[in-house]
Short mmCIF file of C-alpha atoms and ligand atoms in Angstrom, two decimals:
data_model
loop_
_atom_site.label_atom_id
_atom_site.label_comp_id
_atom_site.label_asym_id
_atom_site.label_seq_id
_atom_site.Cartn_x
_atom_site.Cartn_y
_atom_site.Cartn_z
CA MET A 1 -9.49 39.73 1.69
CA LYS A 2 -8.53 43.37 1.27
CA LEU A 3 -5.48 44.82 2.97
CA SER A 4 -7.60 46.55 5.63
CA GLU A 5 -9.55 43.34 6.32
CA ILE A 6 -6.35 41.33 6.76
CA SER A 7 -4.93 43.87 9.21
CA ARG A 8 -8.22 43.92 11.16
CA THR A 9 -8.46 40.12 11.21
CA LEU A 10 -4.88 39.72 12.37
CA ARG A 11 -5.56 42.19 15.17
CA GLU A 12 -8.77 40.42 16.15
CA ILE A 13 -7.20 36.99 16.31
CA ARG A 14 -4.05 38.47 17.88
CA VAL A 15 -1.70 37.15 15.24
CA THR A 16 1.50 38.88 14.27
CA PRO A 17 2.79 37.33 11.04
CA VAL A 18 5.73 35.05 11.76
CA LYS A 19 8.62 35.52 9.35
CA THR A 20 10.08 32.07 10.01
CA LEU A 21 6.76 30.55 8.92
CA GLY A 22 6.83 32.53 5.68
CA GLN A 23 3.61 34.32 6.63
CA ASN A 24 2.97 36.82 3.85
CA PHE A 25 -0.74 37.07 3.21
CA LEU A 26 -2.16 37.77 -0.23
CA HIS A 27 -4.48 40.82 -0.22
CA ASP A 28 -5.16 41.08 -3.95
CA HIS A 29 -8.59 39.59 -4.44
CA ASN A 30 -8.45 39.59 -8.24
CA LEU A 31 -5.09 37.90 -8.27
CA ALA A 32 -6.34 35.18 -5.90
CA ARG A 33 -9.28 34.54 -8.24
CA TRP A 34 -6.98 34.51 -11.27
CA ILE A 35 -4.68 31.94 -9.61
CA VAL A 36 -7.60 29.65 -8.87
CA GLN A 37 -8.87 30.06 -12.46
CA GLN A 38 -5.45 29.00 -13.75
CA ALA A 39 -5.72 25.86 -11.62
CA ALA A 40 -8.93 25.05 -13.59
CA LEU A 41 -10.75 23.67 -10.54
CA SER A 42 -14.25 22.23 -10.67
CA ALA A 43 -16.68 20.41 -8.40
CA ALA A 44 -15.15 17.13 -9.59
CA ASP A 45 -11.72 17.98 -8.16
CA PHE A 46 -9.96 17.03 -4.97
CA VAL A 47 -7.56 19.82 -4.02
CA VAL A 48 -4.75 19.93 -1.48
CA GLU A 49 -3.86 23.45 -0.40
CA ILE A 50 -0.59 24.03 1.40
CA GLY A 51 -0.48 26.90 3.89
CA PRO A 52 -4.01 28.36 3.58
CA GLY A 53 -3.15 31.19 6.02
CA LEU A 54 -6.24 33.40 6.26
CA GLY A 55 -7.90 31.67 3.32
CA ALA A 56 -7.03 34.02 0.43
CA LEU A 57 -6.91 31.11 -2.05
CA THR A 58 -9.15 28.77 -0.06
CA GLU A 59 -12.20 30.99 -0.54
CA PRO A 60 -12.17 31.20 -4.36
CA ALA A 61 -11.13 27.52 -4.52
CA LEU A 62 -14.16 26.53 -2.42
CA ALA A 63 -16.37 28.61 -4.70
CA THR A 64 -15.55 26.22 -7.58
CA GLY A 65 -17.27 23.39 -5.70
CA ALA A 66 -14.03 21.41 -5.27
CA GLN A 67 -13.29 19.25 -2.23
CA ILE A 68 -10.34 20.75 -0.33
CA LEU A 69 -7.86 19.44 2.19
CA ALA A 70 -5.80 22.33 3.55
CA ILE A 71 -2.60 21.81 5.57
CA GLU A 72 -1.65 24.67 7.89
CA LYS A 73 1.17 24.64 10.43
CA ASP A 74 0.09 27.59 12.56
CA ALA A 75 -2.53 26.48 15.12
CA ARG A 76 -3.87 30.04 15.48
CA LEU A 77 -4.69 30.17 11.76
CA VAL A 78 -6.21 26.68 11.87
CA SER A 79 -8.70 27.83 14.54
CA PHE A 80 -9.48 30.95 12.55
CA LEU A 81 -10.07 28.99 9.32
CA ARG A 82 -12.25 26.40 11.04
CA GLU A 83 -14.46 29.19 12.32
CA LYS A 84 -14.50 31.12 9.07
CA PHE A 85 -15.35 28.23 6.74
CA SER A 86 -18.05 25.80 7.73
CA GLU A 87 -18.25 23.97 4.37
CA ARG A 88 -18.11 20.21 4.70
CA ARG A 89 -16.05 20.17 1.52
CA LEU A 90 -13.12 21.68 3.44
CA GLU A 91 -10.93 19.67 5.81
CA ILE A 92 -8.26 21.65 7.61
CA VAL A 93 -5.34 19.60 8.82
CA HIS A 94 -3.19 21.15 11.52
CA GLY A 95 0.29 19.98 10.58
CA ASP A 96 3.55 20.45 8.79
CA ALA A 97 3.36 19.94 5.02
CA LEU A 98 6.95 18.69 5.20
CA GLU A 99 5.78 15.75 7.28
CA PHE A 100 2.48 15.08 5.53
CA ASP A 101 2.14 11.48 4.35
CA VAL A 102 1.37 11.99 0.66
CA ARG A 103 0.35 8.32 0.37
CA ARG A 104 -2.87 9.12 2.20
CA LEU A 105 -4.00 11.04 -0.91
CA PHE A 106 -4.15 7.97 -3.18
CA PRO A 107 -7.71 7.03 -2.12
CA CYS A 108 -8.79 10.60 -2.97
CA GLY A 109 -8.13 10.01 -6.67
CA PRO A 110 -6.44 12.49 -8.96
CA VAL A 111 -5.39 15.40 -6.74
CA LYS A 112 -4.63 19.02 -7.65
CA LEU A 113 -2.11 20.86 -5.53
CA LEU A 114 -2.54 24.56 -4.77
CA GLY A 115 -0.57 26.91 -2.60
CA ASN A 116 1.12 30.15 -1.93
CA LEU A 117 3.99 28.30 -0.35
CA PRO A 118 5.97 29.45 2.68
CA TYR A 119 9.20 30.41 0.95
CA TYR A 120 11.56 28.96 3.57
CA ALA A 121 10.28 25.46 2.70
CA ALA A 122 8.98 25.81 -0.88
CA THR A 123 11.48 23.45 -2.54
CA PRO A 124 11.29 20.54 -0.07
CA ILE A 125 7.48 20.82 0.02
CA LEU A 126 7.13 20.61 -3.74
CA LEU A 127 9.64 17.77 -3.99
CA ARG A 128 7.74 15.86 -1.31
CA PHE A 129 4.38 16.21 -3.03
CA LEU A 130 5.64 15.67 -6.59
CA GLU A 131 7.89 12.65 -6.01
CA LYS A 132 7.74 9.93 -8.66
CA THR A 133 4.86 7.98 -7.15
CA THR A 134 2.34 10.74 -6.57
CA PRO A 135 -1.43 10.96 -6.92
CA ILE A 136 -1.03 14.64 -7.86
CA THR A 137 -1.90 15.44 -11.46
CA SER A 138 -1.20 19.19 -11.46
CA ALA A 139 0.16 21.84 -9.14
CA MET A 140 -0.41 25.60 -9.14
CA LEU A 141 2.17 27.14 -6.85
CA MET A 142 3.30 30.60 -5.86
CA LEU A 143 7.03 30.53 -5.14
CA GLN A 144 9.85 32.99 -4.66
CA MET A 145 11.06 34.16 -8.08
CA GLU A 146 14.48 32.56 -7.69
CA VAL A 147 13.04 29.07 -7.17
CA ALA A 148 10.46 29.57 -9.95
CA THR A 149 13.17 30.51 -12.45
CA ARG A 150 15.36 27.58 -11.42
CA LEU A 151 12.45 25.16 -11.80
CA SER A 152 11.58 26.38 -15.28
CA ALA A 153 15.13 27.11 -16.53
CA SER A 154 16.39 25.95 -19.92
CA PRO A 155 19.89 24.69 -20.75
CA ARG A 156 22.67 27.31 -21.04
CA SER A 157 21.03 29.65 -18.54
CA LYS A 158 22.48 30.63 -15.19
CA GLN A 159 19.48 29.21 -13.30
CA TYR A 160 19.58 25.80 -15.04
CA GLY A 161 20.90 23.19 -12.64
CA ILE A 162 20.20 20.25 -10.36
CA LEU A 163 16.74 21.46 -9.26
CA SER A 164 15.66 22.20 -12.87
CA LEU A 165 16.61 18.71 -14.02
CA ILE A 166 15.30 16.81 -11.00
CA VAL A 167 11.93 18.51 -11.27
CA GLN A 168 11.72 18.63 -15.08
CA SER A 169 12.43 14.90 -15.30
CA GLN A 170 9.24 14.44 -13.24
CA CYS A 171 7.04 17.36 -14.29
CA ARG A 172 6.44 19.81 -17.09
CA VAL A 173 7.05 23.26 -15.62
CA GLU A 174 5.35 26.44 -16.88
CA PHE A 175 6.33 29.86 -15.59
CA LEU A 176 2.99 31.72 -15.63
CA ARG A 177 3.80 35.21 -14.34
CA ALA A 178 5.86 37.29 -11.97
CA ILE A 179 4.07 38.58 -8.85
CA PRO A 180 5.21 41.79 -7.14
CA ALA A 181 5.90 41.86 -3.38
CA SER A 182 3.26 44.59 -3.00
CA VAL A 183 0.33 42.13 -3.23
CA PHE A 184 1.29 40.62 0.17
CA VAL A 185 1.09 41.83 3.71
CA PRO A 186 3.68 42.02 5.13
CA GLU A 187 5.64 42.47 1.90
CA PRO A 188 8.29 39.77 1.42
CA ASP A 189 11.86 40.82 0.61
CA VAL A 190 11.76 39.14 -2.78
CA GLU A 191 9.59 39.01 -5.87
CA SER A 192 7.39 35.95 -6.42
CA ALA A 193 6.14 33.98 -9.39
CA LEU A 194 3.37 31.60 -10.22
CA VAL A 195 4.26 28.24 -11.77
CA ARG A 196 2.23 25.29 -12.98
CA LEU A 197 3.77 21.84 -12.63
CA THR A 198 2.24 18.84 -14.39
CA PRO A 199 3.63 15.40 -13.53
CA ARG A 200 4.70 13.71 -16.75
CA ALA A 201 2.91 10.69 -18.16
CA PRO A 202 5.31 7.69 -18.34
CA GLU A 203 5.43 7.86 -22.16
CA GLU A 204 6.53 11.53 -22.30
CA LEU A 205 10.21 10.74 -21.82
CA PRO A 206 12.28 7.67 -22.67
CA ASP A 207 12.29 5.11 -19.84
CA HIS A 208 15.17 5.77 -17.47
CA ASP A 209 16.38 5.03 -13.98
CA LEU A 210 15.62 8.09 -11.90
CA GLU A 211 18.22 7.30 -9.29
CA ILE A 212 21.14 7.07 -11.70
CA LEU A 213 19.93 10.19 -13.53
CA ARG A 214 20.03 12.11 -10.24
CA VAL A 215 23.48 10.76 -9.36
CA LEU A 216 24.88 11.88 -12.72
CA VAL A 217 23.25 15.31 -12.56
CA ARG A 218 24.59 15.88 -9.03
CA HIS A 219 28.11 14.90 -10.10
CA GLY A 220 27.88 16.92 -13.32
CA PHE A 221 26.86 20.14 -11.57
CA SER A 222 29.21 19.70 -8.59
CA GLN A 223 31.56 22.25 -10.19
CA ARG A 224 29.67 24.33 -12.73
CA ARG A 225 32.74 25.72 -14.47
CA LYS A 226 34.40 22.37 -15.04
CA GLN A 227 33.83 20.30 -18.17
CA VAL A 228 31.16 17.70 -17.50
CA GLY A 229 33.26 14.90 -19.04
CA LYS A 230 35.89 15.41 -16.33
CA LEU A 231 33.28 15.37 -13.57
CA LEU A 232 31.66 12.20 -14.92
CA LYS A 233 34.94 10.37 -15.55
CA GLU A 234 34.16 7.47 -13.20
CA PHE A 235 30.96 6.73 -15.17
CA PHE A 236 32.35 7.46 -18.66
CA PRO A 237 36.05 6.56 -18.96
CA ASP A 238 35.67 7.11 -22.72
CA TRP A 239 33.95 10.51 -22.60
CA PRO A 240 34.60 11.46 -26.27
CA SER A 241 32.49 8.47 -27.39
CA ALA A 242 29.79 9.17 -24.80
CA ALA A 243 29.65 12.86 -25.86
CA ALA A 244 29.39 11.86 -29.53
CA GLU A 245 26.64 9.38 -28.65
CA ILE A 246 24.46 12.08 -27.05
CA GLY A 247 25.40 14.74 -29.63
CA ALA A 248 27.24 17.04 -27.20
CA PRO A 249 30.58 18.83 -27.66
CA MET A 250 33.43 17.10 -25.85
CA GLN A 251 34.18 20.18 -23.76
CA ALA A 252 30.54 20.74 -22.78
CA ARG A 253 29.69 21.90 -19.27
CA ALA A 254 26.77 20.37 -17.35
CA GLU A 255 24.53 23.36 -18.04
CA GLU A 256 24.80 22.80 -21.82
CA LEU A 257 23.19 19.36 -21.73
CA SER A 258 19.44 19.07 -22.21
CA LEU A 259 17.22 16.80 -20.12
CA GLU A 260 17.07 14.35 -23.06
CA GLN A 261 20.88 14.24 -23.21
CA TRP A 262 21.09 13.60 -19.46
CA ILE A 263 18.59 10.77 -19.86
CA LYS A 264 20.68 9.25 -22.66
CA LEU A 265 23.71 9.37 -20.36
CA ALA A 266 21.73 7.71 -17.55
CA ASN A 267 20.57 5.02 -19.97
CA SER A 268 24.06 4.20 -21.12
CA VAL A 269 25.14 3.72 -17.48
CA ARG A 270 22.05 1.69 -16.55
CA PRO A 271 20.02 0.68 -19.61
CA PRO A 272 16.28 0.30 -18.99
CA SER A 273 14.77 -3.14 -19.62
CA ALA A 274 13.46 -3.62 -23.13
CA PRO A 275 9.74 -2.91 -23.50
CA GLY A 276 7.83 -6.14 -23.81
CA ALA A 277 10.24 -8.07 -21.60
CA GLY A 278 8.20 -10.55 -19.56
CA THR A 279 5.38 -10.65 -22.11
CA ASP A 280 6.82 -12.91 -24.79
CA PRO A 281 3.75 -14.39 -26.60
CA ALA A 282 5.74 -17.58 -27.30
CA GLU A 283 6.60 -18.18 -23.62
CA LEU A 284 5.30 -21.63 -22.58
CA PHE A 285 2.86 -21.79 -19.65
CA ALA A 286 1.77 -24.90 -17.79
CA VAL A 287 -1.87 -25.69 -18.71
CA VAL A 288 -4.01 -27.43 -16.05
CA ASP A 289 -7.44 -29.07 -15.64
CA GLU A 290 -10.24 -28.05 -13.25
CA ASN A 291 -8.38 -29.79 -10.38
CA ASP A 292 -5.14 -27.92 -11.08
CA LEU A 293 -3.43 -30.99 -12.51
CA VAL A 294 -0.98 -30.29 -15.32
CA ILE A 295 -2.35 -31.51 -18.66
CA GLY A 296 0.18 -29.88 -20.97
CA SER A 297 1.68 -26.56 -21.96
CA ALA A 298 0.85 -23.79 -24.40
CA PRO A 299 2.27 -20.41 -25.45
CA ARG A 300 1.15 -17.31 -23.49
CA ALA A 301 -0.86 -15.95 -26.42
CA LYS A 302 -2.81 -19.20 -26.84
CA VAL A 303 -3.43 -19.58 -23.08
CA HIS A 304 -4.86 -16.08 -22.79
CA GLY A 305 -6.57 -16.09 -26.22
CA ASN A 306 -8.42 -19.38 -25.50
CA ASN A 307 -9.00 -18.88 -21.77
CA LEU A 308 -7.07 -22.07 -20.91
CA ARG A 309 -6.71 -22.81 -17.20
CA HIS A 310 -3.18 -22.06 -16.05
CA ARG A 311 -1.18 -21.26 -12.91
CA ALA A 312 0.13 -18.08 -11.35
CA VAL A 313 1.64 -16.78 -8.12
CA HIS A 314 1.05 -13.50 -6.29
CA LEU A 315 3.52 -12.27 -3.68
CA PHE A 316 2.72 -9.90 -0.82
CA ILE A 317 5.94 -8.40 0.56
CA PHE A 318 5.75 -6.51 3.87
CA ASN A 319 8.21 -4.14 5.49
CA ARG A 320 8.97 -4.14 9.22
CA ALA A 321 6.16 -1.65 9.82
CA GLY A 322 3.70 -4.20 8.42
CA GLU A 323 3.06 -2.12 5.26
CA LEU A 324 2.41 -3.94 2.02
CA LEU A 325 4.50 -3.28 -1.08
CA LEU A 326 2.39 -2.58 -4.16
CA GLN A 327 3.71 -2.25 -7.68
CA LYS A 328 2.27 -0.02 -10.36
CA ARG A 329 2.23 -2.11 -13.53
CA SER A 330 4.10 -0.59 -16.43
CA ARG A 331 2.43 0.81 -19.52
CA TRP A 332 4.10 -2.03 -21.50
CA LYS A 333 2.02 -4.75 -19.85
CA ASP A 334 -0.28 -6.58 -22.30
CA ARG A 335 -2.95 -6.89 -19.58
CA HIS A 336 -4.01 -4.25 -17.05
CA PRO A 337 -1.30 -1.65 -17.76
CA ASN A 338 -0.82 1.33 -15.37
CA VAL A 339 -2.79 -0.09 -12.42
CA TRP A 340 -1.63 -1.17 -8.96
CA ASP A 341 -0.94 -4.83 -8.28
CA SER A 342 0.60 -7.26 -5.76
CA SER A 343 4.28 -6.74 -4.82
CA ALA A 344 5.17 -9.25 -7.55
CA ALA A 345 3.18 -11.71 -9.59
CA GLY A 346 3.58 -13.97 -12.58
CA HIS A 347 2.66 -17.05 -14.50
CA MET A 348 4.07 -20.50 -13.96
CA ASN A 349 6.21 -21.64 -16.86
CA ALA A 350 5.93 -25.19 -18.19
CA GLY A 351 8.04 -27.52 -16.04
CA GLU A 352 8.03 -25.27 -12.94
CA GLU A 353 6.52 -25.76 -9.47
CA TYR A 354 4.65 -22.98 -7.62
CA ASP A 355 7.49 -22.31 -5.17
CA GLN A 356 10.02 -22.02 -8.00
CA THR A 357 7.80 -19.56 -9.85
CA ALA A 358 7.41 -17.46 -6.71
CA ALA A 359 11.18 -17.24 -6.12
CA ARG A 360 11.81 -16.46 -9.82
CA GLU A 361 9.21 -13.68 -9.98
CA LEU A 362 10.62 -12.11 -6.82
CA GLN A 363 14.04 -12.03 -8.41
CA GLU A 364 12.90 -10.94 -11.88
CA GLU A 365 10.49 -8.19 -10.82
CA LEU A 366 12.02 -6.84 -7.60
CA GLY A 367 15.61 -8.07 -7.83
CA ILE A 368 15.51 -9.68 -4.37
CA ALA A 369 15.46 -13.04 -2.59
CA THR A 370 13.68 -13.53 0.72
CA GLY A 371 11.87 -16.33 2.54
CA LEU A 372 8.31 -16.85 1.29
CA THR A 373 5.44 -18.68 2.96
CA ARG A 374 2.22 -19.83 1.36
CA VAL A 375 -0.91 -17.95 2.48
CA ALA A 376 -3.78 -19.42 0.48
CA LYS A 377 -4.75 -20.90 -2.84
CA ILE A 378 -7.35 -19.31 -5.11
CA SER A 379 -9.22 -21.47 -7.61
CA ALA A 380 -9.34 -20.68 -11.29
CA SER A 381 -12.43 -18.74 -12.38
CA ALA A 382 -13.43 -15.99 -14.77
CA ARG A 383 -12.50 -13.52 -11.98
CA THR A 384 -8.90 -14.74 -11.88
CA GLY A 385 -8.65 -14.94 -15.69
CA GLU A 386 -8.75 -18.78 -15.38
CA GLU A 387 -5.65 -18.80 -13.16
CA PHE A 388 -5.08 -21.02 -10.16
CA ILE A 389 -3.18 -18.66 -7.87
CA TRP A 390 -0.99 -19.45 -4.89
CA LEU A 391 -0.61 -16.36 -2.72
CA TYR A 392 2.68 -16.03 -0.83
CA ARG A 393 3.93 -13.59 1.76
CA GLY A 394 7.40 -12.49 2.76
CA GLU A 395 9.24 -9.69 4.55
CA TYR A 396 11.77 -7.34 3.05
CA ASP A 397 12.94 -3.85 3.88
CA GLY A 398 16.03 -3.26 1.75
CA PRO A 399 16.63 -1.69 -1.66
CA LEU A 400 14.81 -3.10 -4.69
CA GLN A 401 15.98 -3.42 -8.29
CA THR A 402 12.72 -3.28 -10.19
CA SER A 403 12.32 -4.17 -13.84
CA SER A 404 11.15 -1.04 -15.71
CA ALA A 405 9.59 -3.18 -18.47
CA GLU A 406 7.21 -4.67 -15.93
CA ILE A 407 6.94 -2.06 -13.18
CA ASP A 408 6.41 1.69 -13.33
CA ALA A 409 6.77 2.26 -9.57
CA VAL A 410 6.74 0.48 -6.21
CA GLN A 411 5.58 1.79 -2.86
CA PHE A 412 4.80 0.40 0.60
CA PHE A 413 1.30 1.28 1.87
CA PRO A 414 -0.38 0.78 5.27
CA LEU A 415 -3.06 -1.93 5.08
CA ALA A 416 -5.85 0.38 6.29
CA LEU A 417 -5.00 2.82 3.49
CA ILE A 418 -5.17 0.06 0.87
CA ALA A 419 -8.55 -1.08 2.21
CA ASP A 420 -9.91 2.47 1.97
CA TRP A 421 -8.37 3.06 -1.47
CA LEU A 422 -9.70 -0.20 -2.86
CA GLN A 423 -13.17 0.58 -1.61
CA LYS A 424 -13.17 4.09 -3.13
CA ARG A 425 -11.29 3.44 -6.36
CA PRO A 426 -11.31 -0.27 -7.30
CA GLY A 427 -10.41 0.67 -10.88
CA ASP A 428 -6.94 1.68 -9.67
CA PHE A 429 -6.11 -2.00 -9.08
CA ALA A 430 -5.55 -5.12 -11.20
CA PRO A 431 -8.35 -7.68 -10.78
CA GLY A 432 -5.86 -10.39 -9.73
CA PHE A 433 -4.70 -8.22 -6.84
CA ILE A 434 -8.29 -7.61 -5.70
CA GLU A 435 -8.87 -11.39 -5.55
CA CYS A 436 -5.66 -11.90 -3.59
CA TRP A 437 -6.39 -9.01 -1.23
CA GLN A 438 -9.81 -10.41 -0.37
CA THR A 439 -8.34 -13.87 0.16
CA PHE A 440 -5.54 -12.44 2.27
CA ARG A 441 -7.96 -10.51 4.44
CA SER A 442 -10.14 -13.52 5.09
CA ALA A 443 -7.33 -16.08 5.48
CA ARG A 444 -6.85 -16.63 9.21
CA ASN A 445 -3.36 -15.97 10.56
CA ALA A 446 -2.37 -14.68 7.16
CA GLY A 447 -1.26 -11.19 8.02
CA PRO A 448 -0.41 -8.73 10.76
CA ASN A 449 -3.37 -7.17 12.51
CA GLU A 450 -4.17 -3.59 11.58
N1 SAM B 501 -2.32 31.05 1.40
C1 SAM B 501 -2.22 32.23 2.21
C2 SAM B 501 -2.23 33.46 1.34
O1 SAM B 501 -2.01 33.31 0.13
O2 SAM B 501 -2.45 34.54 1.86
C3 SAM B 501 -0.99 32.21 3.10
C4 SAM B 501 0.31 32.07 2.38
S1 SAM B 501 1.74 32.29 3.37
C5 SAM B 501 2.92 32.70 2.14
C6 SAM B 501 2.26 30.67 3.83
C7 SAM B 501 1.36 29.93 4.80
O3 SAM B 501 1.95 28.64 5.03
C8 SAM B 501 1.20 30.54 6.16
O4 SAM B 501 -0.15 30.50 6.53
C9 SAM B 501 2.05 29.66 7.09
O5 SAM B 501 1.59 29.64 8.43
C10 SAM B 501 1.91 28.33 6.43
N2 SAM B 501 3.04 27.42 6.69
C11 SAM B 501 4.32 27.71 6.95
N3 SAM B 501 5.08 26.61 7.03
C12 SAM B 501 4.24 25.57 6.82
C13 SAM B 501 4.42 24.16 6.78
N4 SAM B 501 5.62 23.61 6.97
N5 SAM B 501 3.35 23.38 6.55
C14 SAM B 501 2.10 23.94 6.36
N6 SAM B 501 1.89 25.26 6.37
C15 SAM B 501 2.93 26.07 6.60
#
């Protein structure tokens, strides 16, 4: 839309831009097209646009053939957009992006995020959509210059701080270009910039515990001028050794440490589990006959290599809202890496009983203990990988201590969302989970009603 068109439209729909909603509309047609080109959209993409406004980015994005879900807070603009665009590929949600349930995007597959964000809420919006467990694979965002420079800042710069590290530990950040205030109507008080954020693949950085990394970074930057060793004293009583270990000067300030050095610090406070833990090929499994009677034991590698019948448990853990906890299997798993699975699951070791295995797996994978009840038994078949599986359920709502060697992420999901996701993208799930899900759904009295 040109400047004159925007003014006319706003008059026609009787909208005066609201400053508290960050309503600065883009009137540079070429720039809008360029932004969409940078997002590399195609008909195969599912796009979420935050704050479509009068549709400056929506229009060129629709022209790529992509499917778009646009979230707009202002009801007057929602009505306008619904009238302006009749494409079935566009769904306009009237709502607050800060309250949008990002989990509902998982069934949509890889999602690209696009938006000229309202500046009052740019940081919390991007943190919400780019949290660790996100279906978003890239984000093209227009932000106020100050936030853009903080996001993309390098060590030893004034802008480098908590936000830079929190976001850079999750995403690669590229500062694409500065955007002058004159391309918007009304003109904002500050300059803007376009950034591309790409969530990192798990193998891009050494495994680390995100929570402890964030705690350290927050402590380290609590007083920028102070030496970081003094601020992190409670975690590193022997700071000179810790500094030597990460290759930093003893008197370093927080802003001098790179992301990799922060990760090393986090890993010395809470070391990640060793890759391969839980997949020892020599581990002894109980081997059973076609009636699930134990006939001996054999090492993991032999059981899987020769398709011997064996035993396993799957655990479905629910929160108080009746949502099911799913785990994303780690990239270290020898079978079905990087897909979603039951809350916890595992093989029965030689000499164990099903209930013992269930309690052990709960402890090993999620770091918790809670009452478990049996739901149903699934017979061994090619579909279960020759496993007899007992499916258990339990309730838990507290903090989890997951094993990073086994689990990349955990997340509770509403049952209806899982059903939809599984139907649209079965490849996102481990086959064992699919078996258990179907059994769970058909087992009477097995779960809460949806
Ligand atoms: N995309 C349009 C453009 O480039 O011209 C409008 C961008 S304008 C900077 C921000 C838009 O976000 C406005 O349409 C505003 O109403 C909307 N908005 C503000 N707060 C929002 C929120 N919390 N959730 C969703 N949309 C919001």
